[in-house]
Amino acid sequence: MMRLLIIDAADGHWLTIDAGRIVARGMGLDSPAVDGATLVAVPGDAVVLHWVALPALAPAQGQAAARLLAADVSAAAVDGLHVALGPIGDDGRRVLALVDRSVMAGWCRQLAAVGVVADTIVPWPLLLPIADSGVTVSDDGPLWSVRADGMAFAAEPGLAALLIGDAPRHFVSVDDIAAAAMAPTAIDLQQGEFGPQRQWPITAASLRRLGWLGLAIVAVLLASSLADLWRSDQAAAHAKAALADAAQGLLPPGTLIEDPRRQVAARLAQLGGGGGFAGLAGPVLMILRDRPAAAVQALRYDPAAGLVLVVPIGDAAGLATALGGVGLIVTPASQPGTATAELTVRRR
């Protein structure tokens, strides 16, 4: 059984779905709880959706890459946006969702006011079933919600019809959409600062476990030799120096290295300002992820030429072949008097 809460201008309404059928419905968001998941659908006209090719990354890296892509496709300042990234689909693409941070916060406040804990928050158009051909349309309300493979949006009927063009239209009702909502969703907007916060209950048993854990940690620390502590300190120093050296190769000459990660991220954002960086960075990141031994000594972006990688000569041929294998045009060039080569990457 599932509870579907639909947020709209009138504060919303709710549906209870069991085995693909609507068994109860009502107005408002303070609906009776069910023995199952709570799915919250938010207005589609408030969320901009894109389909992007981005490899599997760690959560923090995925969020950073998503924000780089958002800066490339959004006219609004990224600082004011909540950016969410969906899982990789069967076609290798992921849904990138952009919504004003204050709007997302307002939805969360609405739910908290009625004591609702959402399992998933998803834009309404993504709940429409995908037709075998053409587009699926829901015209319940002042806006049309439209869904197709790689497309989902909500807009006024005239604008929606213009965007759909001559594609065949399959109109569905709220009941049809609710039945399809039982399928896994393409994205959950509860990410980053709006992600679920796990609450750990404090009990006498948990306090005892924490006490024993603390004693065990102290025992391990006391048993560690000074030599081990010294080696750890040296390893940390070497790692910090290596990070600074790597950042120096990616930043303009003479840059004072203070915060390597932040400075490199800012530099990448500047390089992506021309609009084509994100389209090249995705496949390049994917290739580099699969070739951990390859070293990139410098990186720059030229809107007219493409993405330029400075790599050791020994890595150039293998990287050029791998990048060409994913549909990119690679132009290698050696740098006289050095042991490096430049790979200029652009799309066909």
Coordinates of C-alpha atoms in Angstrom, one line a residue:
M1 CA 0.0 0.0 0.0
M2 CA 1.2 3.5 -0.7
R3 CA 0.2 7.0 0.3
L4 CA 0.5 9.6 -2.5
L5 CA 0.4 13.3 -1.4
I6 CA 0.0 15.9 -4.1
I7 CA 1.2 19.4 -3.3
D8 CA -0.6 22.1 -5.3
A9 CA -1.8 25.7 -5.0
A10 CA -4.7 24.6 -2.7
D11 CA -2.3 22.9 -0.3
G12 CA -2.9 19.5 -2.0
H13 CA -4.8 16.3 -1.8
W14 CA -4.0 12.7 -1.1
L15 CA -4.6 9.3 -2.5
T16 CA -4.2 5.8 -1.0
I17 CA -3.1 3.2 -3.5
D18 CA -3.2 -0.5 -3.0
A19 CA -2.1 -2.9 -5.8
G20 CA -2.3 -0.2 -8.4
R21 CA -5.8 0.9 -7.4
I22 CA -7.0 4.0 -5.6
V23 CA -8.8 2.8 -2.5
A24 CA -9.3 6.2 -0.7
R25 CA -8.8 9.9 -1.4
G26 CA -9.3 13.3 0.3
M27 CA -8.2 17.0 0.4
G28 CA -5.3 18.5 2.4
L29 CA -1.9 17.0 3.2
D30 CA -2.9 15.7 6.7
S31 CA -4.0 12.3 5.3
P32 CA -4.3 9.1 7.4
A33 CA -1.0 7.2 7.5
V34 CA -0.8 3.8 5.7
D35 CA 1.2 0.7 6.2
G36 CA 3.7 1.5 3.4
A37 CA 5.6 4.2 1.7
T38 CA 4.6 7.9 1.5
L39 CA 5.3 9.5 -1.9
V40 CA 5.0 13.2 -2.2
A41 CA 4.5 14.8 -5.7
V42 CA 5.4 18.4 -6.1
P43 CA 4.3 20.8 -8.9
G44 CA 6.1 20.2 -12.2
D45 CA 6.3 23.8 -13.2
A46 CA 8.6 24.6 -10.2
V47 CA 11.2 21.9 -11.2
V48 CA 13.4 22.0 -14.3
L49 CA 14.4 18.5 -15.4
H50 CA 17.4 17.5 -17.6
W51 CA 18.7 14.1 -18.7
V52 CA 22.5 14.0 -18.4
A53 CA 25.2 11.4 -19.0
L54 CA 27.3 11.1 -15.8
P55 CA 29.1 8.0 -14.6
A56 CA 28.6 6.5 -11.1
L57 CA 30.4 8.6 -8.5
A58 CA 30.6 8.8 -4.8
P59 CA 27.7 10.9 -3.3
A60 CA 29.9 13.9 -2.6
Q61 CA 31.5 13.7 -6.1
G62 CA 28.1 13.2 -7.7
Q63 CA 26.7 16.3 -6.0
A64 CA 29.8 18.4 -7.1
A65 CA 29.5 17.2 -10.7
A66 CA 25.7 17.8 -10.7
R67 CA 26.3 21.4 -9.6
L68 CA 28.8 21.9 -12.4
L69 CA 26.3 20.7 -14.9
A70 CA 23.6 22.9 -13.3
A71 CA 25.8 25.9 -13.8
D72 CA 26.1 25.0 -17.5
V73 CA 22.4 24.6 -18.2
S74 CA 20.7 27.1 -15.8
A75 CA 20.3 30.8 -16.3
A76 CA 19.8 31.3 -12.5
A77 CA 22.6 31.4 -10.0
V78 CA 23.5 27.9 -8.8
D79 CA 23.8 29.2 -5.2
G80 CA 20.0 29.8 -5.1
L81 CA 19.2 26.3 -6.5
H82 CA 18.6 22.9 -4.9
V83 CA 20.3 20.4 -7.3
A84 CA 19.3 16.7 -7.2
L85 CA 20.6 13.8 -9.3
G86 CA 18.8 10.6 -10.1
P87 CA 20.2 7.1 -10.4
I88 CA 21.6 5.9 -13.7
G89 CA 18.9 4.6 -16.0
D90 CA 18.8 1.7 -18.5
D91 CA 20.0 4.1 -21.2
G92 CA 23.0 5.3 -19.2
R93 CA 21.5 8.8 -18.5
R94 CA 20.4 10.3 -15.1
V95 CA 17.8 12.9 -14.3
L96 CA 19.1 16.3 -13.1
A97 CA 16.5 18.3 -11.2
L98 CA 16.8 22.0 -10.5
V99 CA 14.4 23.8 -8.1
D100 CA 14.6 27.1 -6.2
R101 CA 16.0 26.4 -2.7
S102 CA 13.4 28.5 -1.0
V103 CA 10.6 26.7 -2.9
M104 CA 12.0 23.3 -1.8
A105 CA 12.2 24.6 1.8
G106 CA 8.6 25.7 1.6
W107 CA 7.4 22.2 0.6
C108 CA 9.4 20.7 3.5
R109 CA 7.8 23.1 5.9
Q110 CA 4.3 22.2 4.6
L111 CA 4.9 18.5 5.2
A112 CA 6.5 19.1 8.6
A113 CA 3.5 21.2 9.7
V114 CA 1.2 18.2 9.3
G115 CA 3.7 15.6 10.6
V116 CA 4.4 14.0 7.2
V117 CA 7.8 12.1 6.8
A118 CA 8.2 11.6 3.0
D119 CA 9.9 8.5 1.7
T120 CA 10.3 10.1 -1.7
I121 CA 9.7 13.6 -3.1
V122 CA 9.3 13.6 -6.9
P123 CA 8.1 16.2 -9.5
W124 CA 4.6 15.3 -10.6
P125 CA 5.4 14.9 -14.4
L126 CA 7.8 12.1 -13.6
L127 CA 4.9 10.0 -12.3
L128 CA 3.2 10.0 -15.7
P129 CA 3.7 6.6 -17.5
I130 CA 5.9 6.7 -20.6
A131 CA 4.0 5.8 -23.8
D132 CA 5.5 3.4 -26.4
S133 CA 5.4 6.3 -28.9
G134 CA 4.7 10.0 -28.6
V135 CA 4.1 11.7 -25.3
T136 CA 1.8 11.2 -22.3
V137 CA -0.2 14.2 -21.2
S138 CA -2.3 15.0 -18.1
D139 CA -4.6 18.0 -18.4
D140 CA -6.0 17.9 -14.9
G141 CA -5.8 21.5 -13.8
P142 CA -4.6 24.7 -15.4
L143 CA -1.3 23.2 -16.7
W144 CA -0.5 20.3 -18.9
S145 CA 2.0 17.8 -17.5
V146 CA 4.0 16.0 -20.2
R147 CA 6.1 12.9 -20.1
A148 CA 8.2 11.1 -22.7
D149 CA 11.5 9.2 -22.8
G150 CA 14.1 11.8 -21.8
M151 CA 11.5 14.6 -21.2
A152 CA 9.2 15.7 -18.5
F153 CA 7.7 19.2 -17.8
A154 CA 4.6 21.1 -16.9
A155 CA 3.4 24.2 -18.7
E156 CA 0.4 26.2 -20.0
P157 CA -1.5 24.2 -22.6
G158 CA -0.5 26.5 -25.5
L159 CA 3.2 26.4 -24.6
A160 CA 3.1 22.6 -23.9
A161 CA 1.5 22.0 -27.3
L162 CA 4.2 24.0 -29.0
L163 CA 6.9 22.0 -27.2
I164 CA 5.2 18.7 -28.0
G165 CA 4.9 19.5 -31.7
D166 CA 3.4 16.8 -33.9
A167 CA 4.2 13.9 -31.5
P168 CA 1.2 11.7 -30.8
R169 CA -0.5 12.6 -27.5
H170 CA -1.8 10.0 -25.0
F171 CA -4.0 11.7 -22.4
V172 CA -4.2 10.1 -18.9
S173 CA -6.2 10.7 -15.8
V174 CA -5.0 11.2 -12.2
D175 CA -6.2 7.6 -11.6
D176 CA -3.8 6.3 -14.4
I177 CA -0.9 8.4 -12.9
A178 CA -1.6 7.1 -9.4
A179 CA -1.5 3.5 -10.6
A180 CA 1.8 4.1 -12.4
A181 CA 3.2 5.7 -9.2
M182 CA 3.8 2.3 -7.7
A183 CA 6.8 1.9 -10.1
P184 CA 10.3 3.1 -8.9
T185 CA 10.8 6.9 -9.4
A186 CA 13.5 8.4 -11.6
I187 CA 14.7 10.8 -8.8
D188 CA 14.2 11.8 -5.2
L189 CA 14.5 15.5 -4.4
Q190 CA 15.5 14.7 -0.8
Q191 CA 19.2 15.1 -1.3
G192 CA 22.0 17.3 0.2
E193 CA 20.7 19.7 2.7
F194 CA 17.1 18.4 2.2
G195 CA 18.1 14.8 2.6
P196 CA 16.5 12.7 5.4
Q197 CA 18.2 13.2 8.8
R198 CA 18.6 10.0 10.7
Q199 CA 17.6 10.2 14.4
W200 CA 19.3 7.8 16.8
P201 CA 17.3 7.0 19.9
I202 CA 19.2 7.4 23.2
T203 CA 18.6 4.5 25.5
A204 CA 20.5 3.0 28.5
A205 CA 21.6 0.2 26.3
S206 CA 23.0 2.5 23.6
L207 CA 24.8 4.6 26.3
R208 CA 26.4 1.4 27.6
R209 CA 27.5 0.4 24.1
L210 CA 29.0 3.9 23.6
G211 CA 30.8 3.6 26.9
W212 CA 32.4 0.3 26.0
L213 CA 33.3 1.6 22.5
G214 CA 35.0 4.6 24.1
L215 CA 37.0 2.4 26.4
A216 CA 38.0 0.2 23.4
I217 CA 39.1 3.3 21.5
V218 CA 41.2 4.5 24.4
A219 CA 42.9 1.1 24.7
V220 CA 43.8 1.0 21.0
L221 CA 45.2 4.6 21.2
L222 CA 47.3 3.7 24.2
A223 CA 48.6 0.6 22.6
S224 CA 49.7 2.5 19.5
S225 CA 53.4 3.2 19.5
L226 CA 55.0 6.7 19.0
A227 CA 56.5 5.3 15.8
D228 CA 53.0 4.6 14.4
L229 CA 51.8 8.1 15.3
W230 CA 54.9 9.6 13.6
R231 CA 54.4 7.6 10.4
S232 CA 50.7 8.7 10.3
D233 CA 51.7 12.3 10.7
Q234 CA 54.3 12.0 7.9
A235 CA 51.7 10.3 5.6
A236 CA 49.2 13.1 6.1
A237 CA 51.9 15.7 5.4
H238 CA 52.9 13.9 2.2
A239 CA 49.2 13.6 1.1
K240 CA 48.6 17.3 1.7
A241 CA 51.7 18.2 -0.3
A242 CA 50.7 15.9 -3.1
L243 CA 47.2 17.5 -3.3
A244 CA 48.8 20.9 -3.4
D245 CA 51.2 19.8 -6.2
A246 CA 48.3 18.4 -8.2
A247 CA 46.3 21.6 -7.7
Q248 CA 49.3 23.7 -8.8
G249 CA 49.2 22.0 -12.2
L250 CA 45.6 22.8 -12.7
L251 CA 45.6 26.4 -11.6
P252 CA 47.2 29.5 -13.3
P253 CA 51.0 29.9 -12.7
G254 CA 51.8 31.8 -9.6
T255 CA 48.5 30.9 -7.8
L256 CA 48.9 30.8 -4.0
I257 CA 47.6 27.3 -2.9
E258 CA 45.5 27.7 0.3
D259 CA 42.5 25.4 -0.2
P260 CA 43.3 23.0 -3.1
R261 CA 39.9 21.4 -3.4
R262 CA 38.0 24.7 -3.3
Q263 CA 40.4 26.4 -5.7
V264 CA 40.3 23.6 -8.3
A265 CA 36.5 23.4 -8.1
A266 CA 36.3 27.2 -8.7
R267 CA 38.7 26.9 -11.6
L268 CA 36.6 24.1 -13.2
A269 CA 33.5 26.2 -12.8
Q270 CA 35.3 29.1 -14.7
L271 CA 36.4 26.7 -17.4
G272 CA 32.8 25.5 -17.9
G273 CA 31.3 28.9 -18.4
G274 CA 31.4 28.6 -22.2
G275 CA 28.6 26.1 -22.3
G276 CA 30.5 23.1 -23.8
F277 CA 32.6 22.0 -20.8
A278 CA 29.9 19.9 -19.2
G279 CA 29.3 17.9 -22.4
L280 CA 33.0 17.0 -22.6
A281 CA 33.8 16.7 -18.9
G282 CA 31.3 13.8 -18.4
P283 CA 32.9 11.3 -20.9
V284 CA 36.4 12.4 -19.9
L285 CA 35.7 11.8 -16.2
M286 CA 34.3 8.4 -17.1
I287 CA 37.5 7.4 -19.0
L288 CA 39.8 8.8 -16.2
R289 CA 37.8 6.8 -13.6
D290 CA 38.5 3.6 -15.5
R291 CA 42.2 4.4 -15.9
P292 CA 43.3 5.3 -12.4
A293 CA 47.0 5.1 -13.4
A294 CA 46.7 7.9 -15.9
A295 CA 47.9 11.3 -14.8
V296 CA 46.5 14.6 -15.9
Q297 CA 49.1 17.3 -15.1
A298 CA 47.0 20.3 -16.3
L299 CA 43.5 21.0 -17.7
R300 CA 42.1 24.0 -19.5
Y301 CA 39.0 24.7 -21.6
D302 CA 38.9 26.7 -24.8
P303 CA 35.4 27.3 -26.2
A304 CA 36.8 27.4 -29.8
A305 CA 39.0 24.4 -29.5
G306 CA 37.7 22.2 -26.8
L307 CA 39.0 20.6 -23.6
V308 CA 42.8 20.4 -23.4
L309 CA 44.5 17.8 -21.2
V310 CA 48.2 17.9 -20.5
V311 CA 49.4 14.3 -19.8
P312 CA 52.7 12.4 -19.7
I313 CA 53.7 11.2 -23.2
G314 CA 53.5 7.6 -22.0
D315 CA 49.8 8.0 -21.2
A316 CA 48.8 10.0 -24.3
A317 CA 48.2 7.2 -26.8
G318 CA 46.1 5.1 -24.4
L319 CA 44.0 8.0 -23.4
A320 CA 43.5 9.2 -26.9
T321 CA 42.3 5.7 -28.0
A322 CA 39.9 5.4 -25.0
L323 CA 38.5 8.9 -25.6
G324 CA 38.0 8.2 -29.3
G325 CA 36.2 5.1 -28.4
V326 CA 33.4 7.0 -26.7
G327 CA 32.8 9.2 -29.8
L328 CA 35.1 12.1 -29.1
I329 CA 37.6 13.7 -31.5
V330 CA 41.1 13.7 -30.0
T331 CA 43.9 15.8 -31.5
P332 CA 47.3 14.9 -29.8
A333 CA 50.2 17.3 -29.8
S334 CA 53.6 17.0 -28.1
Q335 CA 55.3 19.8 -26.3
P336 CA 58.9 20.3 -27.5
G337 CA 61.5 19.9 -24.8
T338 CA 59.1 18.3 -22.3
A339 CA 57.9 14.8 -21.4
T340 CA 54.3 15.8 -21.8
A341 CA 51.7 15.8 -24.6
E342 CA 48.5 17.8 -25.1
L343 CA 45.2 16.1 -26.0
T344 CA 42.6 18.4 -27.4
V345 CA 39.2 16.8 -27.0
R346 CA 36.0 17.9 -28.8
R347 CA 32.7 16.5 -29.9
R348 CA 32.1 15.2 -33.4

